[in-house]
């Protein structure tokens, strides 16, 4: 069972920390707490999730022992750089510090190690605050990652409690850090730079070349003779695995 005091020792802040044996989704539980009136910055962790949620309505496989599942309730950043970009950088920094493994990022905030997606981040709004859910595959579970060929694991024996605490530390620090240094770190890790990608726009598959990440974390691409900025959604390197890109409202 996860121990609050071990997570706190690695985090170094006196925020409330809740450790659950199992739950449906740490994001759902933290949103519920927030809606019930608890608006304090805090951390909620679980050994396993029965209905772990990913971006764009997908699920996130969350078995016990092999993965890390945590959510943070946080204020939104005060500038244009989205919390998702900050969180991606923070997770990479924390994992590198604890495991020595170099991580990269696929826009917007999928965390990759040696060509495999080993972690994801799901940011959701609640009561004017952000719930930031982080999932990391530390080991490959028995049976692998069925139906998700891109998924992999860090294959690390690092302590989950320490990792949770250090991730919370780096996320909190990244919220206070200026956007320039976060962006520079993010741009170095973002492995789609210069690559040809595909995405769906209004039901149509589009192909584009990635030019850069702009000041607000948007993906600037060259598509059908002109520059376009993708603000949210997902892009793919292989045409068989693209998913919907939603136009900003
Ligand atoms: C993604 O890859 O699309 C995002 C995955 C986010 C998974 C984490 S695990 C902890 C938190 N609780 C959830 O239900 N989802 C996030």
PDB file of C-alpha atoms and ligand atoms in Angstrom:
ATOM      1  CA  UNK A   1       0.000   0.000   0.000  1.00  0.00           C
ATOM      2  CA  UNK A   2       1.229   3.498  -0.848  1.00  0.00           C
ATOM      3  CA  UNK A   3       2.329   5.457   2.218  1.00  0.00           C
ATOM      4  CA  UNK A   4       1.511   9.136   2.479  1.00  0.00           C
ATOM      5  CA  UNK A   5       4.620   9.912   4.554  1.00  0.00           C
ATOM      6  CA  UNK A   6       6.983   8.478   1.948  1.00  0.00           C
ATOM      7  CA  UNK A   7       5.373  10.551  -0.820  1.00  0.00           C
ATOM      8  CA  UNK A   8       5.490  13.657   1.372  1.00  0.00           C
ATOM      9  CA  UNK A   9       9.181  13.131   2.203  1.00  0.00           C
ATOM     10  CA  UNK A  10       9.991  13.226  -1.518  1.00  0.00           C
ATOM     11  CA  UNK A  11       7.588  16.128  -2.197  1.00  0.00           C
ATOM     12  CA  UNK A  12       8.601  18.374   0.698  1.00  0.00           C
ATOM     13  CA  UNK A  13       5.275  20.300   0.873  1.00  0.00           C
ATOM     14  CA  UNK A  14       2.512  20.029   3.474  1.00  0.00           C
ATOM     15  CA  UNK A  15      -0.287  19.624   0.914  1.00  0.00           C
ATOM     16  CA  UNK A  16      -2.978  17.032   1.703  1.00  0.00           C
ATOM     17  CA  UNK A  17      -2.045  13.648   0.223  1.00  0.00           C
ATOM     18  CA  UNK A  18      -4.659  10.893  -0.133  1.00  0.00           C
ATOM     19  CA  UNK A  19      -3.565   7.332  -0.917  1.00  0.00           C
ATOM     20  CA  UNK A  20      -6.184   4.859  -2.096  1.00  0.00           C
ATOM     21  CA  UNK A  21      -5.838   1.118  -2.585  1.00  0.00           C
ATOM     22  CA  UNK A  22      -7.975   1.118  -5.693  1.00  0.00           C
ATOM     23  CA  UNK A  23     -10.403   3.559  -7.264  1.00  0.00           C
ATOM     24  CA  UNK A  24     -12.153   4.081 -10.588  1.00  0.00           C
ATOM     25  CA  UNK A  25     -10.075   7.120 -11.582  1.00  0.00           C
ATOM     26  CA  UNK A  26      -7.946   9.436  -9.440  1.00  0.00           C
ATOM     27  CA  UNK A  27      -9.039  12.351 -11.646  1.00  0.00           C
ATOM     28  CA  UNK A  28     -12.722  11.600 -11.005  1.00  0.00           C
ATOM     29  CA  UNK A  29     -12.161  11.268  -7.232  1.00  0.00           C
ATOM     30  CA  UNK A  30     -10.239  14.549  -7.034  1.00  0.00           C
ATOM     31  CA  UNK A  31     -12.844  16.405  -9.089  1.00  0.00           C
ATOM     32  CA  UNK A  32     -15.504  15.055  -6.744  1.00  0.00           C
ATOM     33  CA  UNK A  33     -13.522  16.279  -3.690  1.00  0.00           C
ATOM     34  CA  UNK A  34     -13.130  19.685  -5.277  1.00  0.00           C
ATOM     35  CA  UNK A  35     -16.840  19.958  -6.138  1.00  0.00           C
ATOM     36  CA  UNK A  36     -17.609  19.028  -2.508  1.00  0.00           C
ATOM     37  CA  UNK A  37     -15.766  22.200  -1.461  1.00  0.00           C
ATOM     38  CA  UNK A  38     -12.138  21.128  -0.908  1.00  0.00           C
ATOM     39  CA  UNK A  39     -10.208  23.552  -3.114  1.00  0.00           C
ATOM     40  CA  UNK A  40      -6.797  23.109  -1.477  1.00  0.00           C
ATOM     41  CA  UNK A  41      -3.879  22.192  -3.726  1.00  0.00           C
ATOM     42  CA  UNK A  42      -3.504  18.481  -3.077  1.00  0.00           C
ATOM     43  CA  UNK A  43      -2.467  15.095  -4.319  1.00  0.00           C
ATOM     44  CA  UNK A  44      -4.520  11.905  -4.725  1.00  0.00           C
ATOM     45  CA  UNK A  45      -2.784   8.619  -5.576  1.00  0.00           C
ATOM     46  CA  UNK A  46      -3.959   5.057  -6.118  1.00  0.00           C
ATOM     47  CA  UNK A  47      -2.355   1.623  -6.296  1.00  0.00           C
ATOM     48  CA  UNK A  48      -4.639   0.764  -9.220  1.00  0.00           C
ATOM     49  CA  UNK A  49      -7.577   2.155 -11.175  1.00  0.00           C
ATOM     50  CA  UNK A  50     -10.569   0.229 -12.475  1.00  0.00           C
ATOM     51  CA  UNK A  51     -11.540   2.923 -15.002  1.00  0.00           C
ATOM     52  CA  UNK A  52      -8.361   4.913 -15.670  1.00  0.00           C
ATOM     53  CA  UNK A  53      -9.118   7.634 -18.209  1.00  0.00           C
ATOM     54  CA  UNK A  54      -6.973   8.930 -21.035  1.00  0.00           C
ATOM     55  CA  UNK A  55      -7.304  11.877 -23.377  1.00  0.00           C
ATOM     56  CA  UNK A  56      -9.911  11.989 -26.143  1.00  0.00           C
ATOM     57  CA  UNK A  57     -12.206   9.548 -24.353  1.00  0.00           C
ATOM     58  CA  UNK A  58      -9.713   6.690 -24.269  1.00  0.00           C
ATOM     59  CA  UNK A  59      -9.008   4.444 -21.302  1.00  0.00           C
ATOM     60  CA  UNK A  60      -5.713   4.111 -19.465  1.00  0.00           C
ATOM     61  CA  UNK A  61      -4.747   0.596 -18.358  1.00  0.00           C
ATOM     62  CA  UNK A  62      -4.005   0.885 -14.622  1.00  0.00           C
ATOM     63  CA  UNK A  63      -3.116  -2.446 -12.995  1.00  0.00           C
ATOM     64  CA  UNK A  64      -1.597  -2.621  -9.502  1.00  0.00           C
ATOM     65  CA  UNK A  65       2.175  -2.839  -8.925  1.00  0.00           C
ATOM     66  CA  UNK A  66       3.321  -2.034 -12.475  1.00  0.00           C
ATOM     67  CA  UNK A  67       2.169   1.587 -12.822  1.00  0.00           C
ATOM     68  CA  UNK A  68       1.908   4.946 -11.122  1.00  0.00           C
ATOM     69  CA  UNK A  69      -1.454   6.757 -11.016  1.00  0.00           C
ATOM     70  CA  UNK A  70      -1.812  10.164  -9.414  1.00  0.00           C
ATOM     71  CA  UNK A  71      -3.782  13.383  -9.712  1.00  0.00           C
ATOM     72  CA  UNK A  72      -3.013  16.880  -8.496  1.00  0.00           C
ATOM     73  CA  UNK A  73      -5.470  19.684  -7.809  1.00  0.00           C
ATOM     74  CA  UNK A  74      -3.785  22.935  -8.834  1.00  0.00           C
ATOM     75  CA  UNK A  75      -4.380  26.571  -9.664  1.00  0.00           C
ATOM     76  CA  UNK A  76      -4.176  27.355 -13.400  1.00  0.00           C
ATOM     77  CA  UNK A  77      -0.942  29.002 -14.588  1.00  0.00           C
ATOM     78  CA  UNK A  78      -1.086  32.788 -14.764  1.00  0.00           C
ATOM     79  CA  UNK A  79       0.270  33.029 -18.313  1.00  0.00           C
ATOM     80  CA  UNK A  80      -0.417  31.667 -21.795  1.00  0.00           C
ATOM     81  CA  UNK A  81       1.651  28.500 -21.455  1.00  0.00           C
ATOM     82  CA  UNK A  82      -0.789  25.627 -20.785  1.00  0.00           C
ATOM     83  CA  UNK A  83      -0.492  23.459 -17.693  1.00  0.00           C
ATOM     84  CA  UNK A  84      -0.193  20.399 -19.972  1.00  0.00           C
ATOM     85  CA  UNK A  85       3.096  21.631 -21.446  1.00  0.00           C
ATOM     86  CA  UNK A  86       4.451  22.442 -17.976  1.00  0.00           C
ATOM     87  CA  UNK A  87       3.331  19.050 -16.669  1.00  0.00           C
ATOM     88  CA  UNK A  88       4.989  17.143 -19.523  1.00  0.00           C
ATOM     89  CA  UNK A  89       8.309  18.838 -18.772  1.00  0.00           C
ATOM     90  CA  UNK A  90       7.903  18.291 -15.025  1.00  0.00           C
ATOM     91  CA  UNK A  91       7.187  14.567 -15.412  1.00  0.00           C
ATOM     92  CA  UNK A  92      10.248  14.119 -17.657  1.00  0.00           C
ATOM     93  CA  UNK A  93      12.472  15.992 -15.209  1.00  0.00           C
ATOM     94  CA  UNK A  94      11.252  13.964 -12.215  1.00  0.00           C
ATOM     95  CA  UNK A  95      11.569  10.600 -13.946  1.00  0.00           C
ATOM     96  CA  UNK A  96      15.023  11.415 -15.281  1.00  0.00           C
ATOM     97  CA  UNK A  97      16.169  12.500 -11.853  1.00  0.00           C
ATOM     98  CA  UNK A  98      14.927   9.274 -10.236  1.00  0.00           C
ATOM     99  CA  UNK A  99      15.737   6.716 -12.944  1.00  0.00           C
ATOM    100  CA  UNK A 100      18.496   8.253 -15.085  1.00  0.00           C
ATOM    101  CA  UNK A 101      16.389   7.472 -18.184  1.00  0.00           C
ATOM    102  CA  UNK A 102      16.095  10.197 -20.833  1.00  0.00           C
ATOM    103  CA  UNK A 103      12.506  10.896 -21.836  1.00  0.00           C
ATOM    104  CA  UNK A 104      10.971  12.654 -24.795  1.00  0.00           C
ATOM    105  CA  UNK A 105       7.549  14.133 -25.459  1.00  0.00           C
ATOM    106  CA  UNK A 106       5.074  13.749 -28.284  1.00  0.00           C
ATOM    107  CA  UNK A 107       2.935  16.886 -28.595  1.00  0.00           C
ATOM    108  CA  UNK A 108       0.916  17.627 -26.576  1.00  0.00           C
ATOM    109  CA  UNK A 109       1.860  15.634 -23.524  1.00  0.00           C
ATOM    110  CA  UNK A 110       2.521  11.974 -24.202  1.00  0.00           C
ATOM    111  CA  UNK A 111       5.694  10.833 -22.483  1.00  0.00           C
ATOM    112  CA  UNK A 112       7.977   8.536 -24.504  1.00  0.00           C
ATOM    113  CA  UNK A 113      10.955   6.322 -23.716  1.00  0.00           C
ATOM    114  CA  UNK A 114      12.848   4.531 -26.495  1.00  0.00           C
ATOM    115  CA  UNK A 115      10.041   4.989 -29.038  1.00  0.00           C
ATOM    116  CA  UNK A 116       7.252   3.768 -26.766  1.00  0.00           C
ATOM    117  CA  UNK A 117       4.598   5.762 -24.941  1.00  0.00           C
ATOM    118  CA  UNK A 118       5.260   5.152 -21.245  1.00  0.00           C
ATOM    119  CA  UNK A 119       3.063   7.829 -19.750  1.00  0.00           C
ATOM    120  CA  UNK A 120       0.220  10.206 -20.305  1.00  0.00           C
ATOM    121  CA  UNK A 121      -1.281  13.296 -18.757  1.00  0.00           C
ATOM    122  CA  UNK A 122      -4.963  14.163 -18.541  1.00  0.00           C
ATOM    123  CA  UNK A 123      -5.720  17.759 -17.522  1.00  0.00           C
ATOM    124  CA  UNK A 124      -9.301  18.649 -16.682  1.00  0.00           C
ATOM    125  CA  UNK A 125     -10.927  21.812 -15.365  1.00  0.00           C
ATOM    126  CA  UNK A 126     -13.019  21.877 -12.200  1.00  0.00           C
ATOM    127  CA  UNK A 127     -14.379  24.888 -10.309  1.00  0.00           C
ATOM    128  CA  UNK A 128     -11.824  27.207 -11.942  1.00  0.00           C
ATOM    129  CA  UNK A 129      -8.944  24.896 -10.956  1.00  0.00           C
ATOM    130  CA  UNK A 130      -7.064  22.165 -12.802  1.00  0.00           C
ATOM    131  CA  UNK A 131      -7.009  18.455 -12.081  1.00  0.00           C
ATOM    132  CA  UNK A 132      -3.825  17.078 -13.524  1.00  0.00           C
ATOM    133  CA  UNK A 133      -3.833  13.294 -13.847  1.00  0.00           C
ATOM    134  CA  UNK A 134      -0.564  11.512 -14.487  1.00  0.00           C
ATOM    135  CA  UNK A 135      -0.125   7.875 -15.391  1.00  0.00           C
ATOM    136  CA  UNK A 136       3.211   6.138 -15.911  1.00  0.00           C
ATOM    137  CA  UNK A 137       3.964   2.540 -16.886  1.00  0.00           C
ATOM    138  CA  UNK A 138       6.902   1.496 -14.725  1.00  0.00           C
ATOM    139  CA  UNK A 139       6.883  -2.189 -15.712  1.00  0.00           C
ATOM    140  CA  UNK A 140       5.146  -4.110 -18.472  1.00  0.00           C
ATOM    141  CA  UNK A 141       2.094  -5.786 -16.918  1.00  0.00           C
ATOM    142  CA  UNK A 142       1.423  -9.488 -17.427  1.00  0.00           C
ATOM    143  CA  UNK A 143      -0.298  -9.658 -20.803  1.00  0.00           C
ATOM    144  CA  UNK A 144       1.328  -6.437 -22.007  1.00  0.00           C
ATOM    145  CA  UNK A 145      -0.736  -3.516 -23.291  1.00  0.00           C
ATOM    146  CA  UNK A 146      -3.452  -5.180 -25.380  1.00  0.00           C
ATOM    147  CA  UNK A 147      -4.632  -3.125 -28.338  1.00  0.00           C
ATOM    148  CA  UNK A 148      -2.084  -0.352 -27.724  1.00  0.00           C
ATOM    149  CA  UNK A 149       1.019  -1.263 -29.779  1.00  0.00           C
ATOM    150  CA  UNK A 150       2.656   2.096 -29.121  1.00  0.00           C
ATOM    151  CA  UNK A 151       2.552   1.583 -25.309  1.00  0.00           C
ATOM    152  CA  UNK A 152       5.617   0.501 -23.358  1.00  0.00           C
ATOM    153  CA  UNK A 153       7.111   0.763 -19.908  1.00  0.00           C
ATOM    154  CA  UNK A 154      10.101   2.460 -18.333  1.00  0.00           C
ATOM    155  CA  UNK A 155      11.191  -0.914 -16.928  1.00  0.00           C
ATOM    156  CA  UNK A 156      12.412   0.673 -13.734  1.00  0.00           C
ATOM    157  CA  UNK A 157      12.535  -0.481 -10.126  1.00  0.00           C
ATOM    158  CA  UNK A 158      12.372   3.106  -8.870  1.00  0.00           C
ATOM    159  CA  UNK A 159      10.102   3.639  -5.861  1.00  0.00           C
ATOM    160  CA  UNK A 160       6.586   4.686  -6.887  1.00  0.00           C
ATOM    161  CA  UNK A 161       6.203   6.773  -3.723  1.00  0.00           C
ATOM    162  CA  UNK A 162       9.426   8.679  -4.405  1.00  0.00           C
ATOM    163  CA  UNK A 163       8.479   9.166  -8.034  1.00  0.00           C
ATOM    164  CA  UNK A 164       5.048  10.479  -7.034  1.00  0.00           C
ATOM    165  CA  UNK A 165       6.599  12.919  -4.592  1.00  0.00           C
ATOM    166  CA  UNK A 166       9.221  14.126  -7.077  1.00  0.00           C
ATOM    167  CA  UNK A 167       6.635  14.494  -9.851  1.00  0.00           C
ATOM    168  CA  UNK A 168       4.473  16.599  -7.511  1.00  0.00           C
ATOM    169  CA  UNK A 169       7.557  18.651  -6.620  1.00  0.00           C
ATOM    170  CA  UNK A 170       8.491  19.301 -10.258  1.00  0.00           C
ATOM    171  CA  UNK A 171       4.901  20.064 -11.313  1.00  0.00           C
ATOM    172  CA  UNK A 172       4.587  22.598  -8.484  1.00  0.00           C
ATOM    173  CA  UNK A 173       7.960  24.113  -9.414  1.00  0.00           C
ATOM    174  CA  UNK A 174       7.053  24.225 -13.136  1.00  0.00           C
ATOM    175  CA  UNK A 175       3.917  26.227 -12.345  1.00  0.00           C
ATOM    176  CA  UNK A 176       6.104  28.907 -10.792  1.00  0.00           C
ATOM    177  CA  UNK A 177       8.834  28.788 -13.443  1.00  0.00           C
ATOM    178  CA  UNK A 178       8.949  31.352 -16.261  1.00  0.00           C
ATOM    179  CA  UNK A 179       7.525  30.119 -19.590  1.00  0.00           C
ATOM    180  CA  UNK A 180      10.825  30.588 -21.494  1.00  0.00           C
ATOM    181  CA  UNK A 181      12.808  27.868 -19.700  1.00  0.00           C
ATOM    182  CA  UNK A 182       9.869  25.451 -19.729  1.00  0.00           C
ATOM    183  CA  UNK A 183       9.369  26.001 -23.457  1.00  0.00           C
ATOM    184  CA  UNK A 184      13.028  25.577 -24.221  1.00  0.00           C
ATOM    185  CA  UNK A 185      13.080  22.256 -22.317  1.00  0.00           C
ATOM    186  CA  UNK A 186       9.827  21.165 -24.014  1.00  0.00           C
ATOM    187  CA  UNK A 187      11.096  22.020 -27.510  1.00  0.00           C
ATOM    188  CA  UNK A 188      14.235  19.950 -26.976  1.00  0.00           C
ATOM    189  CA  UNK A 189      12.199  16.926 -25.896  1.00  0.00           C
ATOM    190  CA  UNK A 190       9.433  17.191 -28.506  1.00  0.00           C
ATOM    191  CA  UNK A 191      10.424  14.581 -31.091  1.00  0.00           C
ATOM    192  CA  UNK A 192       7.964  15.558 -33.861  1.00  0.00           C
ATOM    193  CA  UNK A 193      10.040  18.588 -34.890  1.00  0.00           C
ATOM    194  CA  UNK A 194      10.574  18.604 -38.682  1.00  0.00           C
ATOM    195  CA  UNK A 195       8.593  15.360 -39.094  1.00  0.00           C
ATOM    196  CA  UNK A 196       5.637  14.692 -41.372  1.00  0.00           C
ATOM    197  CA  UNK A 197       2.520  14.031 -39.332  1.00  0.00           C
ATOM    198  CA  UNK A 198      -1.133  13.295 -39.950  1.00  0.00           C
ATOM    199  CA  UNK A 199      -4.181  14.499 -38.093  1.00  0.00           C
ATOM    200  CA  UNK A 200      -7.920  14.589 -38.530  1.00  0.00           C
ATOM    201  CA  UNK A 201      -9.574  17.949 -39.011  1.00  0.00           C
ATOM    202  CA  UNK A 202     -13.347  18.126 -39.357  1.00  0.00           C
ATOM    203  CA  UNK A 203     -13.374  14.456 -40.288  1.00  0.00           C
ATOM    204  CA  UNK A 204     -10.692  14.827 -42.964  1.00  0.00           C
ATOM    205  CA  UNK A 205      -7.222  13.332 -42.783  1.00  0.00           C
ATOM    206  CA  UNK A 206      -4.541  15.983 -43.267  1.00  0.00           C
ATOM    207  CA  UNK A 207      -0.810  15.616 -43.720  1.00  0.00           C
ATOM    208  CA  UNK A 208       1.535  18.347 -42.527  1.00  0.00           C
ATOM    209  CA  UNK A 209       5.157  19.056 -41.622  1.00  0.00           C
ATOM    210  CA  UNK A 210       5.929  20.162 -38.080  1.00  0.00           C
ATOM    211  CA  UNK A 211       7.683  23.550 -37.991  1.00  0.00           C
ATOM    212  CA  UNK A 212       7.822  24.525 -34.313  1.00  0.00           C
ATOM    213  CA  UNK A 213       6.052  24.858 -30.973  1.00  0.00           C
ATOM    214  CA  UNK A 214       4.796  28.409 -30.482  1.00  0.00           C
ATOM    215  CA  UNK A 215       4.859  30.572 -27.323  1.00  0.00           C
ATOM    216  CA  UNK A 216       1.496  29.181 -26.174  1.00  0.00           C
ATOM    217  CA  UNK A 217       2.432  25.543 -26.733  1.00  0.00           C
ATOM    218  CA  UNK A 218       0.608  25.277 -30.077  1.00  0.00           C
ATOM    219  CA  UNK A 219       2.040  23.007 -32.763  1.00  0.00           C
ATOM    220  CA  UNK A 220       2.875  25.094 -35.838  1.00  0.00           C
ATOM    221  CA  UNK A 221       2.666  22.974 -38.983  1.00  0.00           C
ATOM    222  CA  UNK A 222       2.939  23.540 -42.719  1.00  0.00           C
ATOM    223  CA  UNK A 223      -0.218  22.132 -44.265  1.00  0.00           C
ATOM    224  CA  UNK A 224      -1.560  22.496 -47.807  1.00  0.00           C
ATOM    225  CA  UNK A 225       0.631  25.486 -48.654  1.00  0.00           C
ATOM    226  CA  UNK A 226       0.195  27.441 -45.454  1.00  0.00           C
ATOM    227  CA  UNK A 227       1.108  27.577 -41.786  1.00  0.00           C
ATOM    228  CA  UNK A 228      -1.484  26.341 -39.354  1.00  0.00           C
ATOM    229  CA  UNK A 229      -1.430  26.165 -35.556  1.00  0.00           C
ATOM    230  CA  UNK A 230      -2.847  23.104 -33.810  1.00  0.00           C
ATOM    231  CA  UNK A 231      -3.948  23.968 -30.280  1.00  0.00           C
ATOM    232  CA  UNK A 232      -5.322  20.692 -29.016  1.00  0.00           C
ATOM    233  CA  UNK A 233      -6.109  17.164 -30.144  1.00  0.00           C
ATOM    234  CA  UNK A 234      -3.617  14.605 -31.346  1.00  0.00           C
ATOM    235  CA  UNK A 235      -1.305  14.091 -34.268  1.00  0.00           C
ATOM    236  CA  UNK A 236       0.320  10.926 -35.535  1.00  0.00           C
ATOM    237  CA  UNK A 237       3.506   9.926 -37.277  1.00  0.00           C
ATOM    238  CA  UNK A 238       1.804   6.958 -38.928  1.00  0.00           C
ATOM    239  CA  UNK A 239      -1.363   7.408 -40.971  1.00  0.00           C
ATOM    240  CA  UNK A 240      -2.892   4.276 -39.399  1.00  0.00           C
ATOM    241  CA  UNK A 241      -2.979   5.657 -35.895  1.00  0.00           C
ATOM    242  CA  UNK A 242      -4.128   9.265 -36.205  1.00  0.00           C
ATOM    243  CA  UNK A 243      -6.921  10.530 -34.004  1.00  0.00           C
ATOM    244  CA  UNK A 244      -9.263  13.469 -34.151  1.00  0.00           C
ATOM    245  CA  UNK A 245      -7.827  16.962 -33.961  1.00  0.00           C
ATOM    246  CA  UNK A 246     -10.463  19.366 -32.723  1.00  0.00           C
ATOM    247  CA  UNK A 247     -10.479  22.940 -33.975  1.00  0.00           C
ATOM    248  CA  UNK A 248     -10.241  25.400 -31.073  1.00  0.00           C
ATOM    249  CA  UNK A 249     -13.676  26.920 -30.349  1.00  0.00           C
TER     250      UNK A 249
HETATM  251  C1  LIG B   1      -3.412   9.757 -21.908  1.00  0.00           C
HETATM  252  O1  LIG B   1      -2.412   9.085 -22.156  1.00  0.00           O
HETATM  253  O2  LIG B   1      -4.290   9.975 -22.775  1.00  0.00           O
HETATM  254  C2  LIG B   1      -3.575  10.327 -20.551  1.00  0.00           C
HETATM  255  C3  LIG B   1      -3.523   9.262 -19.490  1.00  0.00           C
HETATM  256  C4  LIG B   1      -3.705   9.807 -18.084  1.00  0.00           C
HETATM  257  C5  LIG B   1      -3.792   8.692 -17.078  1.00  0.00           C
HETATM  258  C6  LIG B   1      -3.819   9.203 -15.678  1.00  0.00           C
HETATM  259  S1  LIG B   1      -3.636   7.922 -14.493  1.00  0.00           S
HETATM  260  C7  LIG B   1      -4.065   8.998 -13.218  1.00  0.00           C
HETATM  261  C8  LIG B   1      -5.182   9.884 -13.721  1.00  0.00           C
HETATM  262  N1  LIG B   1      -6.468   9.263 -13.533  1.00  0.00           N
HETATM  263  C9  LIG B   1      -7.063   8.961 -14.683  1.00  0.00           C
HETATM  264  O3  LIG B   1      -8.177   8.395 -14.789  1.00  0.00           O
HETATM  265  N2  LIG B   1      -6.290   9.319 -15.706  1.00  0.00           N
HETATM  266  C10 LIG B   1      -5.073   9.949 -15.253  1.00  0.00           C
END
